Coordinates of C-alpha atoms in Angstrom, one line a residue:
M23 CA 0.0 0.2 0.0
R24 CA 1.2 3.4 -1.1
P25 CA 2.0 5.8 1.6
P26 CA -0.2 8.8 2.0
V27 CA 0.9 11.8 -0.6
S28 CA 1.8 14.8 1.6
H29 CA 0.6 18.4 0.2
H30 CA 3.0 20.0 2.5
R31 CA 6.3 21.5 1.1
P32 CA 9.3 19.9 2.3
S33 CA 10.6 21.9 5.0
N34 CA 14.4 22.8 5.0
E35 CA 14.7 21.6 8.5
G36 CA 18.1 21.0 10.2
P37 CA 19.3 19.4 13.1
S38 CA 18.5 22.7 15.4
G39 CA 15.3 23.2 13.7
P40 CA 14.1 25.3 10.4
Q41 CA 16.8 27.0 8.6
P42 CA 16.3 30.3 6.5
R43 CA 16.5 29.5 3.1
L44 CA 19.1 31.3 0.9
Y45 CA 18.7 33.7 -2.2
S46 CA 20.6 35.8 -4.3
P47 CA 20.4 39.5 -2.6
D48 CA 20.5 40.4 -6.4
L49 CA 16.7 40.1 -7.8
T50 CA 17.1 41.7 -11.3
P51 CA 16.1 39.8 -14.1
P52 CA 19.0 39.3 -16.1
W53 CA 17.2 41.0 -19.2
K54 CA 17.0 43.8 -16.5
K55 CA 20.5 44.1 -15.5
P56 CA 22.7 47.3 -17.1
K57 CA 24.9 46.0 -19.8
S58 CA 28.7 46.7 -19.3
V59 CA 30.3 50.0 -20.3
P60 CA 33.7 49.9 -22.1
E61 CA 35.9 52.5 -20.7
V62 CA 37.8 54.6 -23.6
P63 CA 41.3 56.5 -23.0
A64 CA 40.5 60.1 -23.7
D65 CA 43.0 60.6 -26.5
P66 CA 43.6 63.7 -28.4
G67 CA 41.3 63.8 -31.4
L68 CA 38.4 61.4 -30.2
V69 CA 35.2 62.3 -31.5
V70 CA 32.0 61.7 -29.2
E71 CA 29.0 63.5 -28.3
E72 CA 27.6 64.3 -24.8
P73 CA 24.0 62.9 -24.9
G74 CA 22.6 65.5 -22.2
T75 CA 23.6 68.4 -24.7
G76 CA 24.1 66.8 -28.3
F77 CA 27.7 68.3 -28.1
C78 CA 30.0 66.6 -30.5
G79 CA 33.7 67.1 -30.7
A80 CA 36.9 66.1 -30.5
V81 CA 38.9 65.7 -27.2
I82 CA 41.5 68.6 -27.0
R83 CA 42.5 68.4 -23.2
C84 CA 42.0 65.9 -20.4
E85 CA 42.4 67.5 -16.7
A86 CA 40.9 67.2 -13.4
G87 CA 38.1 64.9 -13.7
T88 CA 37.2 67.0 -17.1
V89 CA 37.3 66.8 -20.8
T90 CA 37.3 69.5 -23.3
L91 CA 35.7 68.8 -26.9
E92 CA 36.0 71.2 -29.3
D93 CA 33.1 70.9 -32.2
R94 CA 34.0 71.4 -36.2
F95 CA 32.9 74.9 -35.6
G96 CA 35.8 75.9 -33.1
K97 CA 33.2 76.0 -30.1
H98 CA 34.7 74.2 -26.8
R99 CA 32.8 72.9 -24.4
V100 CA 34.0 71.5 -20.8
F101 CA 32.2 68.4 -19.2
P102 CA 32.7 66.0 -16.1
M103 CA 33.9 62.4 -16.8
E104 CA 31.2 60.8 -15.2
P105 CA 30.5 56.7 -16.0
R106 CA 28.4 56.0 -18.8
G107 CA 28.9 59.9 -19.6
F108 CA 29.7 60.3 -23.8
L109 CA 28.5 58.4 -26.9
L110 CA 31.3 57.0 -29.1
E111 CA 29.7 55.8 -32.4
G112 CA 26.7 55.3 -31.2
R113 CA 27.6 53.4 -28.4
V114 CA 27.6 54.7 -24.4
V115 CA 30.8 54.6 -23.2
T116 CA 32.9 55.9 -20.2
L117 CA 36.1 58.3 -21.0
V118 CA 38.9 57.8 -18.7
R119 CA 42.4 59.6 -18.7
P120 CA 44.6 58.4 -21.0
A121 CA 47.4 56.1 -19.7
S122 CA 50.0 58.7 -20.0
G123 CA 48.0 60.5 -17.3
S124 CA 47.1 63.5 -19.7
V125 CA 46.2 65.0 -22.7
R126 CA 48.6 66.7 -25.0
P127 CA 47.0 69.0 -27.5
T128 CA 48.7 68.8 -30.9
R129 CA 48.2 72.8 -31.2
T130 CA 48.9 75.3 -28.2
A131 CA 46.2 77.6 -27.4
S132 CA 47.1 80.4 -29.7
G133 CA 46.8 77.7 -32.7
S134 CA 50.8 77.0 -32.8
V135 CA 52.2 73.9 -33.1
A136 CA 52.5 72.2 -30.0
V137 CA 56.2 71.1 -28.6
P138 CA 55.5 68.8 -25.9
G139 CA 58.5 68.9 -23.6
A140 CA 60.2 71.8 -24.9
R141 CA 61.8 74.1 -22.1
A142 CA 61.4 77.6 -21.4
R143 CA 64.0 79.7 -23.0
V144 CA 66.2 82.0 -20.9
A145 CA 64.3 85.4 -21.0
R146 CA 65.0 88.0 -23.7
A147 CA 66.1 91.3 -22.8
G148 CA 63.1 92.5 -24.8
R149 CA 59.6 92.6 -23.4
I150 CA 56.0 92.9 -24.3
Y151 CA 54.2 95.6 -22.3
V152 CA 50.3 95.9 -21.9
E153 CA 47.8 98.1 -19.9
G154 CA 46.8 96.2 -17.3
R155 CA 46.6 93.1 -15.3
H156 CA 43.5 91.9 -17.4
D157 CA 45.5 92.2 -20.3
A158 CA 48.1 90.0 -19.1
E159 CA 46.4 87.4 -17.8
L160 CA 44.4 87.2 -21.3
V161 CA 47.6 87.4 -23.2
E162 CA 49.4 84.4 -21.2
R163 CA 46.1 82.4 -21.4
V164 CA 46.7 82.1 -25.3
W165 CA 49.7 82.9 -26.2
G166 CA 51.9 82.0 -22.6
D167 CA 53.4 78.6 -24.1
D168 CA 54.6 80.2 -27.4
L169 CA 55.7 83.2 -24.7
R170 CA 58.1 80.8 -23.0
I171 CA 59.5 78.9 -25.9
E172 CA 60.8 82.2 -27.4
G173 CA 61.8 83.6 -24.2
V174 CA 59.8 86.6 -24.3
V175 CA 58.1 88.4 -20.8
V176 CA 54.7 90.2 -20.7
E177 CA 54.7 92.9 -18.0
Y178 CA 52.0 95.2 -17.5
L179 CA 52.1 98.9 -16.9
S180 CA 48.8 99.8 -15.1
G181 CA 48.1 102.6 -17.9
V182 CA 49.6 103.9 -20.6
D183 CA 49.9 107.8 -19.4
D184 CA 53.5 107.7 -18.9
L185 CA 54.4 105.7 -22.1
P186 CA 56.9 107.7 -23.6
S187 CA 58.7 107.7 -20.2
I188 CA 58.5 104.4 -19.6
V189 CA 59.9 103.6 -23.2
A190 CA 62.6 106.1 -22.9
E191 CA 63.9 104.4 -19.3
F192 CA 63.7 100.6 -20.8
A193 CA 66.0 101.8 -23.5
P194 CA 64.9 99.5 -26.6
G195 CA 68.0 98.7 -28.7
P196 CA 68.5 96.1 -31.4
D197 CA 69.0 93.1 -29.2
A198 CA 66.2 94.4 -26.5
R199 CA 63.0 95.5 -28.7
L200 CA 60.1 96.3 -26.9
G201 CA 56.2 95.9 -27.8
V202 CA 53.4 97.7 -26.3
L203 CA 49.9 96.7 -26.4
V204 CA 47.0 99.6 -26.2
D205 CA 43.6 99.1 -25.6
H206 CA 41.3 101.7 -27.4
L207 CA 43.8 102.7 -29.8
V208 CA 41.9 104.3 -32.4
P209 CA 42.3 107.5 -34.3
G210 CA 41.7 110.8 -32.1
S211 CA 41.8 109.0 -29.0
K212 CA 44.0 109.9 -25.9
E213 CA 45.9 106.8 -26.4
S214 CA 46.7 107.1 -30.0
R215 CA 48.1 110.5 -28.8
I216 CA 50.5 108.8 -26.3
A217 CA 51.3 106.4 -28.7
E218 CA 52.4 108.8 -31.5
A219 CA 55.0 110.4 -28.9
V220 CA 56.8 106.7 -28.7
T221 CA 59.3 107.1 -31.3
S222 CA 61.9 104.7 -31.3
E223 CA 62.7 102.2 -33.9
H224 CA 63.1 99.5 -31.9
A225 CA 59.6 99.9 -29.9
L226 CA 56.3 99.4 -31.4
V227 CA 53.2 100.2 -30.2
V228 CA 50.1 98.6 -31.1
G229 CA 46.5 98.6 -30.0
H230 CA 43.2 97.2 -30.6
P231 CA 40.0 99.5 -30.8
Y232 CA 38.0 98.1 -27.8
I233 CA 37.5 100.2 -24.7
D234 CA 38.9 97.1 -22.5
V235 CA 40.1 94.2 -23.2
W236 CA 37.0 92.2 -21.8
E237 CA 35.6 93.3 -25.3
A238 CA 38.2 91.3 -27.2
V239 CA 36.5 88.1 -26.1
K240 CA 33.9 87.1 -28.3
P241 CA 30.5 87.8 -27.1
S242 CA 29.4 84.2 -27.8
S243 CA 32.5 82.4 -26.0
V244 CA 31.1 84.2 -22.3
G245 CA 27.6 83.2 -23.3
I246 CA 26.0 86.9 -23.9
P247 CA 24.7 88.4 -27.0
G248 CA 27.3 91.1 -27.0
W249 CA 28.8 93.5 -24.9
P250 CA 26.5 96.4 -23.7
R251 CA 27.2 99.8 -24.4
V252 CA 27.9 101.9 -21.0
P253 CA 26.9 105.5 -21.2
R254 CA 29.9 107.7 -20.9
G255 CA 31.4 108.8 -17.5
Q256 CA 30.2 105.6 -15.9
D257 CA 33.1 102.9 -14.8
W258 CA 33.0 100.6 -18.2
K259 CA 33.7 97.4 -16.2
T260 CA 31.1 98.3 -13.1
G261 CA 28.5 99.4 -16.0
V262 CA 29.2 96.1 -17.9
C263 CA 28.5 93.8 -15.0
R264 CA 25.6 96.2 -14.1
A265 CA 24.1 95.9 -17.8
L266 CA 24.7 92.2 -17.9
G267 CA 23.0 91.9 -14.3
W268 CA 26.4 90.0 -12.8
P269 CA 26.9 91.5 -9.7
E270 CA 29.4 94.6 -9.4
N271 CA 32.7 93.0 -8.8
T272 CA 35.1 93.4 -11.7
G273 CA 37.4 90.9 -10.2
A274 CA 35.2 88.2 -9.9
A275 CA 33.4 89.1 -13.6
W276 CA 36.6 89.0 -15.2
Q277 CA 37.9 85.5 -13.8
H278 CA 34.3 84.3 -15.3
I279 CA 35.2 85.7 -18.8
L280 CA 38.7 84.3 -18.6
S281 CA 37.4 81.0 -17.4
R282 CA 35.7 81.0 -21.2
V283 CA 38.9 81.4 -22.9
H284 CA 40.2 78.3 -24.0
S285 CA 41.9 79.4 -27.1
Y286 CA 42.8 82.0 -30.0
K287 CA 39.2 81.1 -31.3
D288 CA 37.4 82.7 -28.2
L289 CA 39.3 86.1 -28.9
E290 CA 38.4 88.8 -31.8
P291 CA 40.8 89.1 -34.8
E292 CA 41.8 92.6 -33.9
L293 CA 43.2 91.8 -30.7
L294 CA 44.8 88.2 -32.3
G295 CA 46.6 89.7 -35.1
R296 CA 48.1 92.7 -33.0
V297 CA 49.5 90.3 -30.3
E298 CA 50.9 87.8 -33.1
E299 CA 52.7 91.2 -34.5
L300 CA 54.5 92.3 -31.2
I301 CA 55.5 88.7 -30.5
D302 CA 57.0 88.9 -34.1
F303 CA 59.0 92.3 -33.7
V304 CA 60.5 91.4 -30.1
T305 CA 61.8 87.8 -31.3
A306 CA 63.5 89.8 -34.2
G307 CA 65.6 91.0 -32.4
G308 CA 69.9 90.3 -32.4
E309 CA 69.5 87.4 -29.5
G310 CA 70.2 84.0 -30.7

């Protein structure tokens, strides 16, 4: 005779009584589990897309947990290197720093061919003078690599009212040429009259038409429709901050503007040409 059939599920009793069932802590169905995402080195020239913004561009630098992309129009954007943060040929990838630890652009911010590992040259006797600190910081931002290789030092004057006497004190010569960059160098301006008083053949004074070097940064790079007109009699920088709705802190405003400058493409041609002219002039001296 067959034993009666039990309708109770067998218990998992052990020697000391019922034991808990063991389940995998991951109850996610296989079809719901995220696929593994490849890690791709952010090598120079790698073209990726940031899906959140749709911005597509080539890697030009990788630093401090961020990657800078340049699109086909020359526009730069900086993005955090987050997991699963980019598309490569339509596939989701995670960008990581290259094995070397840094991305070296093939060109400097000024557009010159980069020279990896090049040491700074001993400073020339020649100099480039600019009006103020902001001018000097902008020149360093874009032309710094070129200036170090050429051994050219940039100094700022805090204004050009005393430029003729400053040039005379410098005493430029064939082996110590002096280049000067002046703001608002337009016919009939105070600056143009001061520049005309410098007559040394070993000194070159050039300038751009903008009231301040801030205006030499393209509005599109700063994210504004244009630089506002400031009524005469007002401090121009404070007026700009007020018109744009920025806090009236010109130092903080300048740091914001400068942070949006990544290369020569962020600057107006009227400034680019003049700085290149000064570098050529100063480096054409007799020093080997």
